[in-house]
Amino acid sequence: MRTVTVLGATGSVGTSTLDLLERAPEQFRVLALTANCDVERLAAAAVRTRAARAVVADETCLPALRERLAGSGVAAAGGAKAVCEAAAMGADVTVAAIVGCAGLTPVMAAVGQGGIIALANKESLVSAGEVVTAAVARHGATLLPVDSEHSAIFQCLDPRHTKRVRRIVLTASGGPFRDRPREAMAAITPAEAVAHPNWSMGAKISVDSATMMNKGLELIEAFHLFPVAPDQLDVVVHRQSVIHSMVDYVDGSTIAQLGTPDMRTPIAVALAWPDRMETPGAPLDLATVGRLDFEAPDPIRFPALRLARHALEAGGARPAILNAANEIAVAAFLAGRIGFLEIAAIVEDTLERFDPAAPDTLDAVLEVDAEARAIASAGIRDERVKDRVF
Ligand code: NDP
């Protein structure tokens, strides 16, 4: 029996995680569930799973949560500190599925307890890769990837032969605009951008997939999770999302992990590790899939990938700035304040304007993150950033 805490339990990854936990009550006991403010979904899940505690990050939502949980036996709490306290309850597995850099401090709180961190929240590793991995080593914690590509690499990478790896290749679906000509990309709407062809995901990561910033964030995430240099990380567009990533060895062997695109598989890999558990997903039927296609990503139509690659190679504060500016730009795009092509322009502009020293503590990362957000927000109001798109 493993105890599990789910940070971001009301989101896409959180909901898939709860689905698995509820199917295997003899294997898992839920300690705490957190959300930002989706009281209805959080309270319902907490009651169903008999969680000890339910927490909303937004404290203004706490009265509603208290009311909803009255008499249920589930304790209610609110505020950013309460989320960290939930993360630090000492669960055997903490699933980190908050979206954005907001997940970083809770991830660090969970790491401080040792135990297994099943990490979906890639932004925390992008912004604070060195700080997080140093804390993992210091506290004897285990960081397991939930991102499907990194779960694939984790499964393909033989720990005995890490020095014999030539290259890691992350697959990318190419998102909903892989065939959209550049001239038509300025008019892309938020509704189109969140409609991913292969995966059902939260709004932010769906937009990241559409700009291919998601694959850029994943390159940086892979660098921190696996013992390879930046130039050993590559991306190939693979429309069917059947091969989730692969590892090339020096002897010419390529080991790939395949499966139907269902996040419950990589989540299950992390929840049950080092064992395996059953999932309700459809097994892969290659005869039905029929064909697997591959192509190189287009750097002209998807500049975000180039920006992320540069940030990875430069290191220091660059990935944290890239991530913060992207979060601001994506939120502005979803709110209808900027166009699709301006997302990468805002990120590039912020990277050009801000070049602080490498942050080496959690507080220093959060300072860089806050300053980059302020600069990106100013960029959204600046006509010059719009001009650089065309
Ligand atoms: P969603 O937007 O669906 O869910 C986000 C979750 O985080 C919700 O529970 C939300 O609560 C909570 N949350 C939002 N803001 C805050 C905050 N400021 N403080 C605390 N909690 C907050 O996101 P996804 O599930 O799609 O993605 C979660 C993470 O997993 C992301 O980092 C993403 O990149 C990564 N990921 C997602 C995949 C997917 O298939 N969705 C695949 C691989 C990685 P509320 O509901 O109350 O707003």
Short mmCIF file of C-alpha atoms in Angstrom, two decimals, residues 235-376:
data_model
loop_
_atom_site.label_atom_id
_atom_site.label_comp_id
_atom_site.label_asym_id
_atom_site.label_seq_id
_atom_site.Cartn_x
_atom_site.Cartn_y
_atom_site.Cartn_z
CA VAL A 235 13.48 16.31 -31.71
CA VAL A 236 11.63 14.56 -34.52
CA VAL A 237 8.03 15.24 -35.55
CA HIS A 238 5.99 12.05 -35.44
CA ARG A 239 2.33 12.79 -36.13
CA GLN A 240 0.75 9.63 -34.76
CA SER A 241 2.17 10.02 -31.19
CA VAL A 242 2.67 6.26 -30.99
CA ILE A 243 6.44 6.30 -30.39
CA HIS A 244 6.78 8.46 -27.29
CA SER A 245 10.58 8.92 -27.55
CA MET A 246 13.72 6.88 -28.13
CA VAL A 247 17.32 6.37 -27.11
CA ASP A 248 20.15 5.80 -29.64
CA TYR A 249 23.14 3.79 -28.40
CA VAL A 250 26.69 3.94 -29.79
CA ASP A 251 26.33 0.47 -31.32
CA GLY A 252 23.58 1.67 -33.67
CA SER A 253 20.65 0.32 -31.64
CA THR A 254 17.65 2.57 -31.15
CA ILE A 255 15.29 1.64 -28.30
CA ALA A 256 11.83 3.22 -28.47
CA GLN A 257 8.77 3.07 -26.24
CA LEU A 258 5.38 2.79 -27.95
CA GLY A 259 1.79 3.01 -26.79
CA THR A 260 -1.56 4.59 -27.55
CA PRO A 261 -1.54 8.27 -26.57
CA ASP A 262 -3.07 8.04 -23.07
CA MET A 263 -1.47 9.88 -20.15
CA ARG A 264 -2.59 7.13 -17.78
CA THR A 265 0.27 4.96 -19.08
CA PRO A 266 3.18 7.25 -18.10
CA ILE A 267 1.37 8.18 -14.86
CA ALA A 268 1.00 4.45 -14.05
CA VAL A 269 4.70 3.88 -14.76
CA ALA A 270 5.58 6.45 -12.09
CA LEU A 271 2.89 5.40 -9.58
CA ALA A 272 3.83 1.71 -9.62
CA TRP A 273 7.60 1.99 -10.22
CA PRO A 274 9.60 -0.22 -10.04
CA ASP A 275 6.60 -2.53 -10.50
CA ARG A 276 3.98 -2.18 -13.27
CA MET A 277 0.23 -1.74 -12.84
CA GLU A 278 -2.74 -2.23 -15.12
CA THR A 279 -4.36 0.73 -16.87
CA PRO A 280 -7.74 0.84 -18.65
CA GLY A 281 -6.22 2.37 -21.82
CA ALA A 282 -6.61 0.64 -25.18
CA PRO A 283 -3.63 -1.59 -26.02
CA LEU A 284 -1.59 -0.56 -29.05
CA ASP A 285 -2.79 -2.13 -32.30
CA LEU A 286 -0.15 -1.40 -34.93
CA ALA A 287 -2.17 -2.92 -37.76
CA THR A 288 -4.87 -0.33 -37.10
CA VAL A 289 -2.31 2.49 -36.76
CA GLY A 290 -0.98 1.33 -40.15
CA ARG A 291 1.95 3.69 -40.55
CA LEU A 292 4.36 5.79 -38.55
CA ASP A 293 5.61 9.04 -40.10
CA PHE A 294 8.59 11.19 -39.18
CA GLU A 295 9.84 14.61 -40.27
CA ALA A 296 12.17 17.31 -39.02
CA PRO A 297 10.57 20.21 -37.11
CA ASP A 298 10.23 23.48 -39.05
CA PRO A 299 12.34 26.17 -37.31
CA ILE A 300 10.77 29.03 -39.29
CA ARG A 301 7.14 28.35 -38.38
CA PHE A 302 8.00 27.24 -34.83
CA PRO A 303 10.61 29.70 -33.48
CA ALA A 304 9.83 28.74 -29.87
CA LEU A 305 11.81 25.54 -30.31
CA ARG A 306 14.90 27.55 -31.35
CA LEU A 307 14.50 29.92 -28.36
CA ALA A 308 14.28 26.99 -25.96
CA ARG A 309 17.31 25.27 -27.53
CA HIS A 310 19.35 28.49 -27.07
CA ALA A 311 18.19 28.79 -23.45
CA LEU A 312 19.20 25.19 -22.81
CA GLU A 313 22.66 25.74 -24.31
CA ALA A 314 23.24 29.05 -22.49
CA GLY A 315 21.94 27.73 -19.17
CA GLY A 316 22.02 30.00 -16.08
CA ALA A 317 18.87 32.10 -15.79
CA ARG A 318 17.89 31.72 -19.47
CA PRO A 319 15.50 28.74 -19.04
CA ALA A 320 13.72 30.43 -16.10
CA ILE A 321 13.25 33.61 -18.16
CA LEU A 322 12.07 31.61 -21.18
CA ASN A 323 9.51 29.79 -19.05
CA ALA A 324 8.21 32.86 -17.20
CA ALA A 325 7.84 34.92 -20.38
CA ASN A 326 6.10 32.01 -22.09
CA GLU A 327 3.60 31.63 -19.22
CA ILE A 328 2.73 35.33 -19.45
CA ALA A 329 2.48 35.26 -23.25
CA VAL A 330 0.33 32.11 -23.31
CA ALA A 331 -2.05 33.56 -20.70
CA ALA A 332 -2.32 36.77 -22.78
CA PHE A 333 -2.99 34.73 -25.94
CA LEU A 334 -5.69 32.67 -24.20
CA ALA A 335 -7.26 35.92 -22.95
CA GLY A 336 -7.36 37.24 -26.52
CA ARG A 337 -4.86 40.03 -25.80
CA ILE A 338 -2.14 38.97 -28.26
CA GLY A 339 -1.94 36.92 -31.44
CA PHE A 340 -0.49 33.42 -31.76
CA LEU A 341 2.77 34.54 -33.39
CA GLU A 342 3.36 37.13 -30.68
CA ILE A 343 3.87 34.41 -28.06
CA ALA A 344 7.39 33.59 -29.29
CA ALA A 345 8.06 37.29 -29.97
CA ILE A 346 7.31 38.18 -26.31
CA VAL A 347 9.57 35.37 -25.13
CA GLU A 348 12.43 36.46 -27.42
CA ASP A 349 12.02 40.11 -26.40
CA THR A 350 12.11 39.23 -22.68
CA LEU A 351 15.24 37.09 -23.16
CA GLU A 352 16.94 40.01 -24.93
CA ARG A 353 16.04 42.53 -22.23
CA PHE A 354 16.93 40.54 -19.13
CA ASP A 355 20.21 38.77 -18.42
CA PRO A 356 20.72 38.26 -14.67
CA ALA A 357 23.27 35.97 -12.98
CA ALA A 358 22.47 32.26 -12.72
CA PRO A 359 20.06 31.74 -9.78
CA ASP A 360 21.37 29.09 -7.38
CA THR A 361 18.64 29.03 -4.73
CA LEU A 362 14.87 28.64 -4.84
CA ASP A 363 14.40 32.29 -3.81
CA ALA A 364 16.79 33.47 -6.53
CA VAL A 365 14.86 31.47 -9.17
CA LEU A 366 11.57 32.95 -7.94
CA GLU A 367 13.07 36.47 -8.18
CA VAL A 368 14.19 35.87 -11.77
CA ASP A 369 10.76 34.42 -12.54
CA ALA A 370 8.95 37.47 -11.09
CA GLU A 371 11.16 39.99 -12.91
CA ALA A 372 10.85 38.12 -16.23
CA ARG A 373 7.05 38.11 -15.82
CA ALA A 374 7.06 41.88 -15.26
CA ILE A 375 9.20 42.45 -18.38
CA ALA A 376 7.06 40.10 -20.49
#
